[in-house]
Short mmCIF file of C-alpha atoms in Angstrom, two decimals:
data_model
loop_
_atom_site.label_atom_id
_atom_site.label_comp_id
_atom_site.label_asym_id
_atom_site.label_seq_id
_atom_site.Cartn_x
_atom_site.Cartn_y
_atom_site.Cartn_z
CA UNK A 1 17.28 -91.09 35.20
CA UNK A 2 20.12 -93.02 33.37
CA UNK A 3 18.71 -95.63 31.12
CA UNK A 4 20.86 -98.42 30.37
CA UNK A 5 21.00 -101.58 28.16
CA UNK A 6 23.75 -104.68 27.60
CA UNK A 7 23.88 -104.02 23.81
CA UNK A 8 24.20 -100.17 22.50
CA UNK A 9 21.27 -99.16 20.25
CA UNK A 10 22.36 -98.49 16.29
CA UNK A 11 19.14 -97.89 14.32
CA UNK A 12 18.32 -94.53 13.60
CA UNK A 13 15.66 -93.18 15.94
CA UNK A 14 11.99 -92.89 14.82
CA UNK A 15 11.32 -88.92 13.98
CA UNK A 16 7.48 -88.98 14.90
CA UNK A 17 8.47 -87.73 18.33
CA UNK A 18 11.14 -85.00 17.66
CA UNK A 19 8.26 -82.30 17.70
CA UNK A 20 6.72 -83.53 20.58
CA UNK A 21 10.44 -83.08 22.04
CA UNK A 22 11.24 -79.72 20.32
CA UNK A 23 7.77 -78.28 21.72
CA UNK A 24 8.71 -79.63 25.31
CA UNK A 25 12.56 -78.36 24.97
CA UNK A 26 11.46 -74.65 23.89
CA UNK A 27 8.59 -74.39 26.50
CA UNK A 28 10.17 -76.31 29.61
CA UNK A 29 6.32 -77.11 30.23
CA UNK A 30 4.51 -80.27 28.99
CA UNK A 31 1.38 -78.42 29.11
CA UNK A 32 2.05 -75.54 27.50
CA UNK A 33 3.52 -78.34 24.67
CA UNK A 34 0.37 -79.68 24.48
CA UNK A 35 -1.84 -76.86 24.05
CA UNK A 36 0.57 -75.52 21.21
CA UNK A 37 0.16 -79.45 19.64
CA UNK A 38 -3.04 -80.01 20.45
CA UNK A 39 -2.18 -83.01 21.93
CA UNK A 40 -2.98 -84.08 25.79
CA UNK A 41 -0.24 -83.63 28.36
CA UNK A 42 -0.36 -87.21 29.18
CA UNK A 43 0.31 -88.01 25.06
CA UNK A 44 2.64 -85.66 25.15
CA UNK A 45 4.44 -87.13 27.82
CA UNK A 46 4.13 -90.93 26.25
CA UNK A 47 5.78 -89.67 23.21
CA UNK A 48 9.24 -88.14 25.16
CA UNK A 49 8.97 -91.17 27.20
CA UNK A 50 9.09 -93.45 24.22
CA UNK A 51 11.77 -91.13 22.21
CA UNK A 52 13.76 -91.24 25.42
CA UNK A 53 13.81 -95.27 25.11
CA UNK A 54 15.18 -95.00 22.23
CA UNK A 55 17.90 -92.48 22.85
CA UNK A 56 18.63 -94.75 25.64
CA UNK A 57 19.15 -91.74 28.34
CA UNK A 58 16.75 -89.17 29.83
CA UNK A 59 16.35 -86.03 28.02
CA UNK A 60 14.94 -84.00 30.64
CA UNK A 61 15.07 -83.47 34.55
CA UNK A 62 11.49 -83.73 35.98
CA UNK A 63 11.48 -81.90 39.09
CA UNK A 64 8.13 -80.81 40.73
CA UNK A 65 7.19 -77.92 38.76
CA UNK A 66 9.71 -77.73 35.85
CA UNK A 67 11.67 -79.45 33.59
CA UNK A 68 15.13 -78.62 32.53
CA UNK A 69 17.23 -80.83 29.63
CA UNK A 70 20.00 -83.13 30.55
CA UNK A 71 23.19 -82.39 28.64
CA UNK A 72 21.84 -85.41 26.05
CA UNK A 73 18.25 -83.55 25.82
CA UNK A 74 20.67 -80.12 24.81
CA UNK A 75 22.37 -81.75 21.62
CA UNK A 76 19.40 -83.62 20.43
CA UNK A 77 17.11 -79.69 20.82
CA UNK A 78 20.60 -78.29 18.79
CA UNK A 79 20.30 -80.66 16.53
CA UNK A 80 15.90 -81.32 15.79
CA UNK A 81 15.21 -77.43 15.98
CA UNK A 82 17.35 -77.17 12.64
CA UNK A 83 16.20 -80.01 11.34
CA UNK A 84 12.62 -79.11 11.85
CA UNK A 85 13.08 -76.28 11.00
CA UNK A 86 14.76 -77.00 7.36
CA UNK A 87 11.48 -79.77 6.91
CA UNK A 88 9.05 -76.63 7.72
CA UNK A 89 10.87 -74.38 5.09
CA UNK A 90 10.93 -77.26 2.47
CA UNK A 91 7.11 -78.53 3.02
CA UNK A 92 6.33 -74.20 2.30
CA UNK A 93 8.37 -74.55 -0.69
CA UNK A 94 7.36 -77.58 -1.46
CA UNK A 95 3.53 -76.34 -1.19
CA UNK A 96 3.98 -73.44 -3.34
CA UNK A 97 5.37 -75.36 -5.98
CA UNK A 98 2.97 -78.11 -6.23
CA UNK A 99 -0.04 -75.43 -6.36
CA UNK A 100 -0.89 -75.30 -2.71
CA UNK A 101 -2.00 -71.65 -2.00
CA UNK A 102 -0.73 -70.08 1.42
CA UNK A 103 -1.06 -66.79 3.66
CA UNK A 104 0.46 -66.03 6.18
CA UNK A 105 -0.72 -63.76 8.90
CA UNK A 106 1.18 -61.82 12.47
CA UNK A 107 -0.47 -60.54 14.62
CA UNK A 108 -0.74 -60.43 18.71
CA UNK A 109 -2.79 -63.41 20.37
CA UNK A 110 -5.05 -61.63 21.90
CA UNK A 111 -6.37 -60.43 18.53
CA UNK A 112 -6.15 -63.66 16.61
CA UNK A 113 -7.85 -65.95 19.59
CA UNK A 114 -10.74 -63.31 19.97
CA UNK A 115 -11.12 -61.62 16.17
CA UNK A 116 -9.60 -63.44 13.90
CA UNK A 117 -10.14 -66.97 15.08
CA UNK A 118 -13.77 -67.11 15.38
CA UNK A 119 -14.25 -65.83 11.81
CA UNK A 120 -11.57 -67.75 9.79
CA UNK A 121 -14.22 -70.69 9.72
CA UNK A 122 -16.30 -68.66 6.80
CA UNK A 123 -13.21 -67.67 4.84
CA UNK A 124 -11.73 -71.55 4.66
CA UNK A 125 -15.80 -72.48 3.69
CA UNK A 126 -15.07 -70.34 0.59
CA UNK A 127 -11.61 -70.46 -0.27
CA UNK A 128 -10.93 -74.34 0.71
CA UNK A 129 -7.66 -74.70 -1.38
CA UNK A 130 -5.97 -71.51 0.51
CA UNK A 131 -3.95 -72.59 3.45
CA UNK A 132 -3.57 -70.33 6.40
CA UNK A 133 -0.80 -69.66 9.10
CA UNK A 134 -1.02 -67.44 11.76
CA UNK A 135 2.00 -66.67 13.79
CA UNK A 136 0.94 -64.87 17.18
CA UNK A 137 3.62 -62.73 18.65
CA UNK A 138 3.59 -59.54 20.96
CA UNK A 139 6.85 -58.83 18.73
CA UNK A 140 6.55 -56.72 15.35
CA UNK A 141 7.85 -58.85 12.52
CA UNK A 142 9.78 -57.25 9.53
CA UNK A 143 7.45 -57.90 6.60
CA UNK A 144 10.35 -56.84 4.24
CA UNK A 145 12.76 -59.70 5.64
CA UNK A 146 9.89 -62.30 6.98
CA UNK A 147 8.12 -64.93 5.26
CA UNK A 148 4.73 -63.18 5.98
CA UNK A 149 2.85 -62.28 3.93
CA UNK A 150 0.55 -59.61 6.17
CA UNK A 151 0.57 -58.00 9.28
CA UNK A 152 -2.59 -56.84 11.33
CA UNK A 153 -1.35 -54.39 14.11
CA UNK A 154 -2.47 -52.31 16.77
CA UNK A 155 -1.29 -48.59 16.96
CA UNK A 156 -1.50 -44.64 16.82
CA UNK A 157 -2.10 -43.45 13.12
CA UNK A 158 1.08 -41.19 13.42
CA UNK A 159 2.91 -44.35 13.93
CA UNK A 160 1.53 -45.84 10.80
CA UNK A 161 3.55 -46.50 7.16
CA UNK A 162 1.50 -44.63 4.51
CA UNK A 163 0.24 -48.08 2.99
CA UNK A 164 -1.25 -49.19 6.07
CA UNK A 165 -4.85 -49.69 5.70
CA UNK A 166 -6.92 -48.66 8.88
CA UNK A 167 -10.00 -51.60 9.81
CA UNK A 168 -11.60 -50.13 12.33
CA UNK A 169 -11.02 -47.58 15.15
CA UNK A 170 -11.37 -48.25 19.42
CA UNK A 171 -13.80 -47.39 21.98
CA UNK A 172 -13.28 -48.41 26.32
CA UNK A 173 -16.37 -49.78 27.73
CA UNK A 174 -17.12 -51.25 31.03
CA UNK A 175 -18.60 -54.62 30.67
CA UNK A 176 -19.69 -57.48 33.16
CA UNK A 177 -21.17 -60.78 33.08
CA UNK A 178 -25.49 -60.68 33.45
CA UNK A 179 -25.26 -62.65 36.66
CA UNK A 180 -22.85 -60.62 38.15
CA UNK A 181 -24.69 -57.57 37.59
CA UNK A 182 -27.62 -59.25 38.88
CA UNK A 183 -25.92 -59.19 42.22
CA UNK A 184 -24.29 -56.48 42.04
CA UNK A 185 -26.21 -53.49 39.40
CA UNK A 186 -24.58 -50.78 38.09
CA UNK A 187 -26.33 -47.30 36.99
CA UNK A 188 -23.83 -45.19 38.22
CA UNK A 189 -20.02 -44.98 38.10
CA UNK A 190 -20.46 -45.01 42.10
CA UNK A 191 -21.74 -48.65 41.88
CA UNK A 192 -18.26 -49.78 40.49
CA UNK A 193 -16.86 -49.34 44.02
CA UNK A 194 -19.29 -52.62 44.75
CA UNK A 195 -16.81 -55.05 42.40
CA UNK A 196 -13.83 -55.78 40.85
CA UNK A 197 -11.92 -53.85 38.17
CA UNK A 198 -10.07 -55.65 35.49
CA UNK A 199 -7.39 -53.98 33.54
CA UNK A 200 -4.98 -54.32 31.46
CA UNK A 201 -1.29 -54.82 34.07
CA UNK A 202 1.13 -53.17 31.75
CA UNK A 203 -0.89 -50.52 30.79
CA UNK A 204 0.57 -47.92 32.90
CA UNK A 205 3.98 -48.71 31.60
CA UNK A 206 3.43 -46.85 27.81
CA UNK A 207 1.90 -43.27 27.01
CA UNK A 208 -0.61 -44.49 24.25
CA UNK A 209 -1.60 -47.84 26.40
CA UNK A 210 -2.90 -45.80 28.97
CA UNK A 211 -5.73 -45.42 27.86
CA UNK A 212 -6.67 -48.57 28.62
CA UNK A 213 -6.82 -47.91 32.47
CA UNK A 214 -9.68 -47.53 34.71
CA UNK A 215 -8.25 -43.96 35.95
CA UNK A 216 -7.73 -42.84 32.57
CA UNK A 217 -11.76 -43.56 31.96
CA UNK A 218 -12.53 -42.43 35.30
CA UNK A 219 -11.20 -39.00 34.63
CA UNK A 220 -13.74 -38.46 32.26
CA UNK A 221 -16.41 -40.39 33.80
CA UNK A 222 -16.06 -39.71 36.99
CA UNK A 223 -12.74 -38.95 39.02
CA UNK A 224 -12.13 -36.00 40.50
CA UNK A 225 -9.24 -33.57 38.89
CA UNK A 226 -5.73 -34.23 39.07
CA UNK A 227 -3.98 -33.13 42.25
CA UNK A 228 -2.79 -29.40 42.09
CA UNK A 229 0.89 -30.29 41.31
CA UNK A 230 -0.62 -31.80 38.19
CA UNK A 231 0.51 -35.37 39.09
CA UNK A 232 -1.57 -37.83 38.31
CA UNK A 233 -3.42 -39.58 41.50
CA UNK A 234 -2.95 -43.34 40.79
CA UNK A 235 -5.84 -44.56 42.92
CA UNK A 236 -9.43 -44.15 43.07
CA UNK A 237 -11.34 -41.48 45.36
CA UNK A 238 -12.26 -43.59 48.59
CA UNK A 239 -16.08 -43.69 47.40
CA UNK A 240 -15.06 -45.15 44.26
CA UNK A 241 -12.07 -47.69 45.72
CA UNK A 242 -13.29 -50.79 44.62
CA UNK A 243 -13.46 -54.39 46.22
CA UNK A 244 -10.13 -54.99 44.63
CA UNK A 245 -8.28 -54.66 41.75
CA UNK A 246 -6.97 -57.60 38.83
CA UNK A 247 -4.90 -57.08 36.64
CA UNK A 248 -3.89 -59.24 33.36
CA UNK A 249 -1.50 -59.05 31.09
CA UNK A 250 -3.57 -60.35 27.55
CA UNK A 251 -7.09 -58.50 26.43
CA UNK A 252 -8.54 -62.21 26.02
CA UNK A 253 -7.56 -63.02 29.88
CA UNK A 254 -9.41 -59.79 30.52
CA UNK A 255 -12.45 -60.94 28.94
CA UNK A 256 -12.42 -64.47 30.24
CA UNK A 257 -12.15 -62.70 33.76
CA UNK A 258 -15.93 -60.82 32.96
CA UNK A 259 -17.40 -63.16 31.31
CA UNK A 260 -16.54 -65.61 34.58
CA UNK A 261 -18.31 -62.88 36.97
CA UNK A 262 -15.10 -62.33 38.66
CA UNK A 263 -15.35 -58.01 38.09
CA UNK A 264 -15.98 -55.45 36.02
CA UNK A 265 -13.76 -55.19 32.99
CA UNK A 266 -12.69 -51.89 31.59
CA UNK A 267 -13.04 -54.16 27.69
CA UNK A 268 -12.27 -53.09 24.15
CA UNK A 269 -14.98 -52.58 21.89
CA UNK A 270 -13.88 -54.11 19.05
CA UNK A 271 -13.10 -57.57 20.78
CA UNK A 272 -16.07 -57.78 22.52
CA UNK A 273 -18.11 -56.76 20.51
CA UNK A 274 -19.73 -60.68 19.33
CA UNK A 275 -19.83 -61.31 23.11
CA UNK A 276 -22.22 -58.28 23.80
CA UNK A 277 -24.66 -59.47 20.97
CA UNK A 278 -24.68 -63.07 22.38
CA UNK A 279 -25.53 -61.26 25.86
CA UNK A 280 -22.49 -63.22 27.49
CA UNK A 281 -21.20 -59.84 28.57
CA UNK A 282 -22.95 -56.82 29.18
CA UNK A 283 -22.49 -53.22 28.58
CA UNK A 284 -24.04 -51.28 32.33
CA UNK A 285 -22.64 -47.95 31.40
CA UNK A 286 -23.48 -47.79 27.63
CA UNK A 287 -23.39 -44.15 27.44
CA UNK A 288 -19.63 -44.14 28.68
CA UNK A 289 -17.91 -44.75 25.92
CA UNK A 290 -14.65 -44.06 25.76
CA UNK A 291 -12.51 -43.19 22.34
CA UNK A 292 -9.30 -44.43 22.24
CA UNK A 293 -6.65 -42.85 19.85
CA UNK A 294 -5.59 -46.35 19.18
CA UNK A 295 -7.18 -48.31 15.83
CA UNK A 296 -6.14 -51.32 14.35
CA UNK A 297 -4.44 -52.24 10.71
CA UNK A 298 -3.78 -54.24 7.97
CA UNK A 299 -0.25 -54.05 6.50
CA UNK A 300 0.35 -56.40 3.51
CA UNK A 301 4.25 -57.21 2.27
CA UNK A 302 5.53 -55.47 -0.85
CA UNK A 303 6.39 -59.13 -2.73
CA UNK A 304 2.98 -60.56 -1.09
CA UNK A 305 0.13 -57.79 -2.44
CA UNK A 306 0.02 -59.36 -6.21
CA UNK A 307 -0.48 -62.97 -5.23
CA UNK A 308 -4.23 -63.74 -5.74
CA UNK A 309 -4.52 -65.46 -2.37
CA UNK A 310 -3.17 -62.88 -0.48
CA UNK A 311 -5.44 -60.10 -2.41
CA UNK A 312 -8.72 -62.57 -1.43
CA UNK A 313 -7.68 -62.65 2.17
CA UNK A 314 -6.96 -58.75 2.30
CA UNK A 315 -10.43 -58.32 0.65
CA UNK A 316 -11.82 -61.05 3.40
CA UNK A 317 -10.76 -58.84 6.29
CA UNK A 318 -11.89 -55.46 5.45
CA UNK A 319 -15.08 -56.94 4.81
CA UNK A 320 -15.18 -58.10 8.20
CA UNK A 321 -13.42 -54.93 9.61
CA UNK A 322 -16.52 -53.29 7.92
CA UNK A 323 -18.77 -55.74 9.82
CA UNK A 324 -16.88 -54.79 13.05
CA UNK A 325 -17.47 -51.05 12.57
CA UNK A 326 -21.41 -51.57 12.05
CA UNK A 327 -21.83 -54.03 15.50
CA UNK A 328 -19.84 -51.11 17.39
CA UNK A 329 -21.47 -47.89 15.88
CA UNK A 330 -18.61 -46.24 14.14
CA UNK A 331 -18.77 -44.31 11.60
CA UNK A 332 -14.99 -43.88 9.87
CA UNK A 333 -13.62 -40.57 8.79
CA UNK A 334 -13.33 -40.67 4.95
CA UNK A 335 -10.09 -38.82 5.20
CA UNK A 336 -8.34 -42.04 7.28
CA UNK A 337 -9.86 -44.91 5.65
CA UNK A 338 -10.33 -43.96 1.91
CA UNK A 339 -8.00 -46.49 1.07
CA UNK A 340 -10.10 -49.34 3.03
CA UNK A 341 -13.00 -49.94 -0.44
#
């Protein structure tokens, strides 16, 4: 869509919509725009159609599914994305210099949406004038070179820097929605073959993330030995092949699965473990418990660990990590977590 006009347009453009557009641009997905604005697809859309207007051309192809950017929509993303980002840095500076406090936290989504999230609420109720940024990403971020400020991760111990302090440790533990196991009850690893199984889908790929697999459970709890060649059998026995299998790529799409009654879900403990006090989810199988050598940590930047607002927000989370460890039973080894008081 060309849009034309008998006089050519002069005026600077009005910059309330350039994040609307930049969101759009990076994405290729209105929706997925307006979740990350917070915004309604249909605003979202009113606000490229009106920056669009005054561009005076289209700055994006709408085909049925997708988007793609015109050649216009290309220079204007070159162009806003610096400039955005340049207003972003300057705000941050701008912030720290007129007293605003800030942290700012990485971590992985899955973690922030179903841990973190749901308890930042009490820390902002007592620390109003600290502002908080959390930048979820499946990608480590350098703390030395980044403008984080801490880092909560999800790893072996071995793989661990020496200052990394450990929050809490990882159990496996089937769980399933009450209604679903009032259709379907399970007392016995052989009542698993009547639903579902939910895993993780890339689990398989890496040594240490297999652990979150069903097979890797079910050779404790259940599966028969590894084949003689001492290869390991990827599917279940046939009395324990379930109804079908689903597989998801975040822990909180795992979750929503169970707690929707669509299977069982092999869950971790940790991140389920406010949904099992509600009773939204239920543990059948409580005694099969699996421990994972996984754990997860807090890692704070070198230049960060002095500022005051940092230290409160360090304190913040290992008391909740010790909150964590008390809902899921576990007791820490003094040796690993001496550094955690």
């Amino acid at each position: 869509m060309q849009l034309t006009s008998s006089h050519p347009r002069t005026r600077p453009i009005a910059a309330g919509h350039l994040r609307a557009f930049e969101a759009v641009a990076r994405h290729l997905n209105f929706r997925a725009a307006a979740e990350e604005l917070s915004l309604t697809q249909s605003a979202v859309s009113r606000q490229i159609q009106a920056l669009e207007d005054e561009v005076g051309t289209a700055l994006f192809l709408r085909h049925t599914r997708a988007v793609e950017l015109t050649s216009a929509g290309s220079q204007l993303l070159r162009a806003a994305s610096m400039a955005l980002e340049r207003v972003d840095a300057a705000v941050r500076q701008i912030r720290q210099s007129a007293g605003r406090k800030s942290v700012a936290i990485t971590t992985w989504a899955s973690f922030a949406s179903m841990w973190l999230i749901p308890r930042l609420e009490a820390f902002q109720r007592d620390h109003p004038d600290i502002d908080i940024r959390i930048d979820a990403t499946d990608s480590a971020v350098d703390l030395a070179t980044s403008d984080v400020d801490l880092a909560l991760r999800y790893a072996v111990p071995q793989v661990m820097p020496a200052n990394a302090q450990r929050l809490f440790g990882e159990q496996l533990t089937p769980v399933a929605s009450p209604w679903l196991l009032k259709a379907h009850p399970i007392q016995s690893v052989e009542d698993l073959s009547r639903c579902a199984l939910i895993e993780a889908g890339d689990a398989h790929r890496t040594r240490h993330l297999e652990w979150l697999t069903w097979q890797r459970w079910l050779d404790t709890y259940g599966a028969p030995p590894p084949p003689a060649s001492g290869k390991r059998a990827r599917s279940l026995p046939a009395k324990l092949s379930p109804q079908r299998w689903m597989y998801f790529n975040y822990a909180s799409q795992i979750v929503q699965a169970a707690l929707t009654g669509q299977g069982v879900a092999l869950a971790r403990l940790p991140l389920v473990a406010e949904s099992l006090a509600s009773g939204a989810l239920v543990e059948p199988l409580p005694h099969a418990r699996l421990d994972s050598p996984l754990a997860y940590w807090l890692l704070v930047a070198p230049r960060s660990v002095q500022r005051p607002e940092v230290k409160a927000f360090s304190n913040w989370l290992l008391q909740q990590a010790a909150a964590t460890r008390e809902a899921i039973g576990e007791v820490p080894d003094p040796d690993t977590v001496d550094n955690i008081d």
